[in-house]
CSV table of C-alpha atoms in Angstrom, one decimal:
chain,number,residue,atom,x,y,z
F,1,UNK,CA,2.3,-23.7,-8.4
F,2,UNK,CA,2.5,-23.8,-4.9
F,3,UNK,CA,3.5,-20.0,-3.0
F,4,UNK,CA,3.7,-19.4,0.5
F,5,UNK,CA,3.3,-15.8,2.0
F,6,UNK,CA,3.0,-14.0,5.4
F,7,UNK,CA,0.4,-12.0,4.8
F,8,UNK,CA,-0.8,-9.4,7.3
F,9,UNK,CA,0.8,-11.8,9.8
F,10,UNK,CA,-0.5,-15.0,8.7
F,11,UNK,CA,1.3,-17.6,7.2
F,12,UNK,CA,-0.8,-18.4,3.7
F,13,UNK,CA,-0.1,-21.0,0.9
F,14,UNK,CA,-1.8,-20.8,-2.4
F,15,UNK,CA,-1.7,-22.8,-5.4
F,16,UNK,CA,-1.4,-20.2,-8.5
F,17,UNK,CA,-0.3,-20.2,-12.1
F,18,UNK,CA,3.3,-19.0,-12.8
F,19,UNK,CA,1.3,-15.8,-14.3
F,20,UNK,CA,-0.8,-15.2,-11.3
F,21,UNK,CA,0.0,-11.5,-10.3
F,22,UNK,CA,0.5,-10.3,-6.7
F,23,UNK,CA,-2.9,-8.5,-6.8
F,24,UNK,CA,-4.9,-11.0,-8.0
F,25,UNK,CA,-3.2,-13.2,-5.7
F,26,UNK,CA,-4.2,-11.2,-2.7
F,27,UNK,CA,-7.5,-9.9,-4.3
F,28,UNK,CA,-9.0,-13.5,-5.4
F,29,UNK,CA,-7.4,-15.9,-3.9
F,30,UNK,CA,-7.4,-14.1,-0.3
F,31,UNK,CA,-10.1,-12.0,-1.1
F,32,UNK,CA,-8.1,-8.7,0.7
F,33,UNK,CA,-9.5,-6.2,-1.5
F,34,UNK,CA,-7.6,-3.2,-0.6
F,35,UNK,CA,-4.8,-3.5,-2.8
F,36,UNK,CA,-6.7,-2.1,-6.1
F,37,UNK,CA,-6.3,-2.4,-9.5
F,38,UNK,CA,-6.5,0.5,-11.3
F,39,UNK,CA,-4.1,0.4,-14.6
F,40,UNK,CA,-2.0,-3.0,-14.5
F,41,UNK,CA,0.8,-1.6,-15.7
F,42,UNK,CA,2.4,0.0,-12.5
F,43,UNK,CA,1.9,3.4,-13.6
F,44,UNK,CA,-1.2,4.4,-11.1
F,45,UNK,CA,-0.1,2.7,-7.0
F,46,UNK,CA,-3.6,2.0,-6.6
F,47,UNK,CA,-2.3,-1.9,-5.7
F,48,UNK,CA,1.0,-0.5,-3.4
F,49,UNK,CA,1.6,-3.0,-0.7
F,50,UNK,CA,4.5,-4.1,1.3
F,51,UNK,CA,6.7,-6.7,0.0
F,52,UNK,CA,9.5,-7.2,2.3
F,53,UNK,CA,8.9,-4.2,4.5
F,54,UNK,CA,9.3,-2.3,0.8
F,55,UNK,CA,6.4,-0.6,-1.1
F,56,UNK,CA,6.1,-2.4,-4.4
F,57,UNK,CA,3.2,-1.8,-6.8
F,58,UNK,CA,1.7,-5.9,-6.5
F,59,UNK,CA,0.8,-5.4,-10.4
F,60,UNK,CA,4.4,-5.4,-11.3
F,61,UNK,CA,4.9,-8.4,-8.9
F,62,UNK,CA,4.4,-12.2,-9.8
F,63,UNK,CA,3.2,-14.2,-7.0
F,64,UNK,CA,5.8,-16.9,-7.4
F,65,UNK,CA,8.0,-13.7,-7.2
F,66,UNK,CA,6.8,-13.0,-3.7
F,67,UNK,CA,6.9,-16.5,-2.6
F,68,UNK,CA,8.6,-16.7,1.1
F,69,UNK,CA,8.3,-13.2,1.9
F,70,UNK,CA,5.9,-10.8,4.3
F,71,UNK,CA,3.3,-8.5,2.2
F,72,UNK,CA,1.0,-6.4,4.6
F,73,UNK,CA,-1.9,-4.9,2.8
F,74,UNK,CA,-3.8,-1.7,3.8
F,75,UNK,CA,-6.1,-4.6,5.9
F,76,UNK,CA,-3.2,-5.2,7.9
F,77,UNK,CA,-2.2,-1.7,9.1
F,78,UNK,CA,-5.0,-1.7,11.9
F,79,UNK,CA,-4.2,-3.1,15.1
F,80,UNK,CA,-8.1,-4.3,15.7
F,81,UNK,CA,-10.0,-1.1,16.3
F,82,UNK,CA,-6.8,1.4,16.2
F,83,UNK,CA,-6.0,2.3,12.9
F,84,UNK,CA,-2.1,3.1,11.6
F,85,UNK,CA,-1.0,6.7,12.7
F,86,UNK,CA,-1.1,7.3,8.8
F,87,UNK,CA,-4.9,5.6,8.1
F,88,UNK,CA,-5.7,8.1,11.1
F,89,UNK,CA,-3.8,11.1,9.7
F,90,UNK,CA,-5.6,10.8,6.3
F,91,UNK,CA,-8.9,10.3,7.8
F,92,UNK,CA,-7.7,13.8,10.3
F,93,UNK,CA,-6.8,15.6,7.2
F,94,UNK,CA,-9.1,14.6,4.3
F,95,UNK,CA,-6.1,12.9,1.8
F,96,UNK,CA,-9.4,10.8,-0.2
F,97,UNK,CA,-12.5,11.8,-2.1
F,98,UNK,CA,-13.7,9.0,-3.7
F,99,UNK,CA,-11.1,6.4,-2.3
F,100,UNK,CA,-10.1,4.3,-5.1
F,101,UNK,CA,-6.0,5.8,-5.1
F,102,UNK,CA,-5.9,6.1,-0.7
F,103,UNK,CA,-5.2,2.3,0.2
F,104,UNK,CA,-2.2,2.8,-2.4
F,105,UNK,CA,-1.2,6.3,-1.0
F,106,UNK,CA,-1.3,5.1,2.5
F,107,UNK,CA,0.9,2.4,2.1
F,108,UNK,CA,3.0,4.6,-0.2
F,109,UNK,CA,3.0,7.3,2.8
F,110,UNK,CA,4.0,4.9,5.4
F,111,UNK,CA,7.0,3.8,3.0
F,112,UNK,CA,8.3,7.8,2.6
F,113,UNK,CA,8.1,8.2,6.2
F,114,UNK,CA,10.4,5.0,7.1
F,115,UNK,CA,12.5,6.2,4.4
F,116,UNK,CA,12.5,9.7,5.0
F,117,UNK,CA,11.1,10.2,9.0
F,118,UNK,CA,9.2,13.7,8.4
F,119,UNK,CA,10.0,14.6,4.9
F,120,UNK,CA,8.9,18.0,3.2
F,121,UNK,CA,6.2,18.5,1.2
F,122,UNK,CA,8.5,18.7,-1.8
F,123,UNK,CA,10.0,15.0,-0.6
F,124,UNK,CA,6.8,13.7,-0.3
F,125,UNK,CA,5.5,15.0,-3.8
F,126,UNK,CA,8.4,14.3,-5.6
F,127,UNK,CA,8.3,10.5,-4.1
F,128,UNK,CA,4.5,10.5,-5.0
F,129,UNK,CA,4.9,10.9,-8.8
F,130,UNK,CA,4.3,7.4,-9.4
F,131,UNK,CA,0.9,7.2,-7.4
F,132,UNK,CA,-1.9,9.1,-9.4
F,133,UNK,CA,-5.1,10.7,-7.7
F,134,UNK,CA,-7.9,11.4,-10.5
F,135,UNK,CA,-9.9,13.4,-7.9
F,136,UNK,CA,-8.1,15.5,-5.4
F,137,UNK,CA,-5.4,18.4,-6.4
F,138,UNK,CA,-2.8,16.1,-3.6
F,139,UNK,CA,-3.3,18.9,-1.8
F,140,UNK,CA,-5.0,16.7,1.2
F,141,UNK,CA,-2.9,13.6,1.1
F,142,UNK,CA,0.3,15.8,1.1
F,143,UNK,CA,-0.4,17.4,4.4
F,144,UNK,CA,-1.8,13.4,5.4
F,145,UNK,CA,1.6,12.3,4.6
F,146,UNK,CA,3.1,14.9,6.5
F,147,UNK,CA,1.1,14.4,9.6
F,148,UNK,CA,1.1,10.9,9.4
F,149,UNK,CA,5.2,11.0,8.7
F,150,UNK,CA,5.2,13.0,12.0
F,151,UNK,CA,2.3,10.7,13.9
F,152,UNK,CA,4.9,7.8,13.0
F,153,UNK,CA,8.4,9.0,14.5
F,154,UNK,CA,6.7,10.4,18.0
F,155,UNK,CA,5.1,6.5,18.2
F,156,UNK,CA,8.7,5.4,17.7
C-alpha cells in the first residue's frame, strides 16, 4: 500500500502492508530511530510522536492510518544545531539516565505544555501516567517538563 506523510517537514511516500505500524514505518522504512519501541502495546510512550500536531503513541497507529498527515519525530525538534526548548530543558535538568523512555517523554512534554502552557507538577504527573521510566524516580523529567513548559511560552 501506498502512504504518504510529512515527516519532520518532508513530504515521504512509502509502500507498506495494511499491518505496517507507525513505528516500524518510521523506524525501518525511514530509518528515524527515535521513536522507540519498548512494549507494542501502547502502555510504555517510548514510540510518542506527533500525529497531527497530537502526541499519539505510533505503536497504536497503523501507517495507512497516518496516511496524509504531519508526524514530527524527536529528529525533527532540532532546528539544525539548536535543539527544542524542551530537548534543551531535559539535557539542563537531567530528565534521562539511560535514555530509552526520553525521546517519548520529550515529545510527551512538548504535548502537556501546548495543552496546558506551564502546568504544575501534579498536571504534568498525572498527564505522564501513560509514559513509563524504568530508571529514574520522574523526579528529573518532571522539573524538565516544567522548565521546558516555561522555556516554550516565553519563545511564544
Amino acid at each position: 500500500m501506498q502512504v504518504e506523510l510529512t515527516v519532520n517537514g518532508v513530504r515521504r511516500q512509502l509502500d507498506v502492508s495494511e499491518r505496517t505500524l507507525l513505528v516500524h514505518a518510521l523506524r525501518d522504512h525511514l530509518r528515524l530511530t527515535g521513536a522507540h519501541i519498548g512494549c507494542d502495546t501502547s502502555q510504555c510512550g517510548a514510540c510518542t510522536v506527533h500525529l497531527d500536531g497530537v502526541a499519539v503513541k505510533s505503536c497504536a497507529v497503523l501507517a495507512v492510518q497516518a496516511d496524509g498527515a504531519e508526524v514530527v519525530t524527536v529528529e525533527g525538534l532540532a532546528d539544525g544545531q539548536t535543539l527544542h526548548p524542551m530537548q534543551e530543558a531535559f539535557s539542563a535538568h537531567h530528565g534521562l539516565q539511560c535514555g530509552y523512555c526520553t525521546p517519548g517523554m520529550i515529545m510527551a512534554g512538548i504535548d502537556i505544555a501546548r495543552r496546558h502552557g506551564v502546568p504544575t507538577e501534579e498536571t504534568i504527573r498525572a498527564e505522564l501516567v501513560g509514559n513509563l521510566c524504568r530508571c529514574t524516580g520522574y523526579t528529573n523529567i518532571v522539573k524538565a517538563i516544567a522548565a521546558g513548559a516555561k522555556a516554550m511560552e516565553s519563545a511564544r
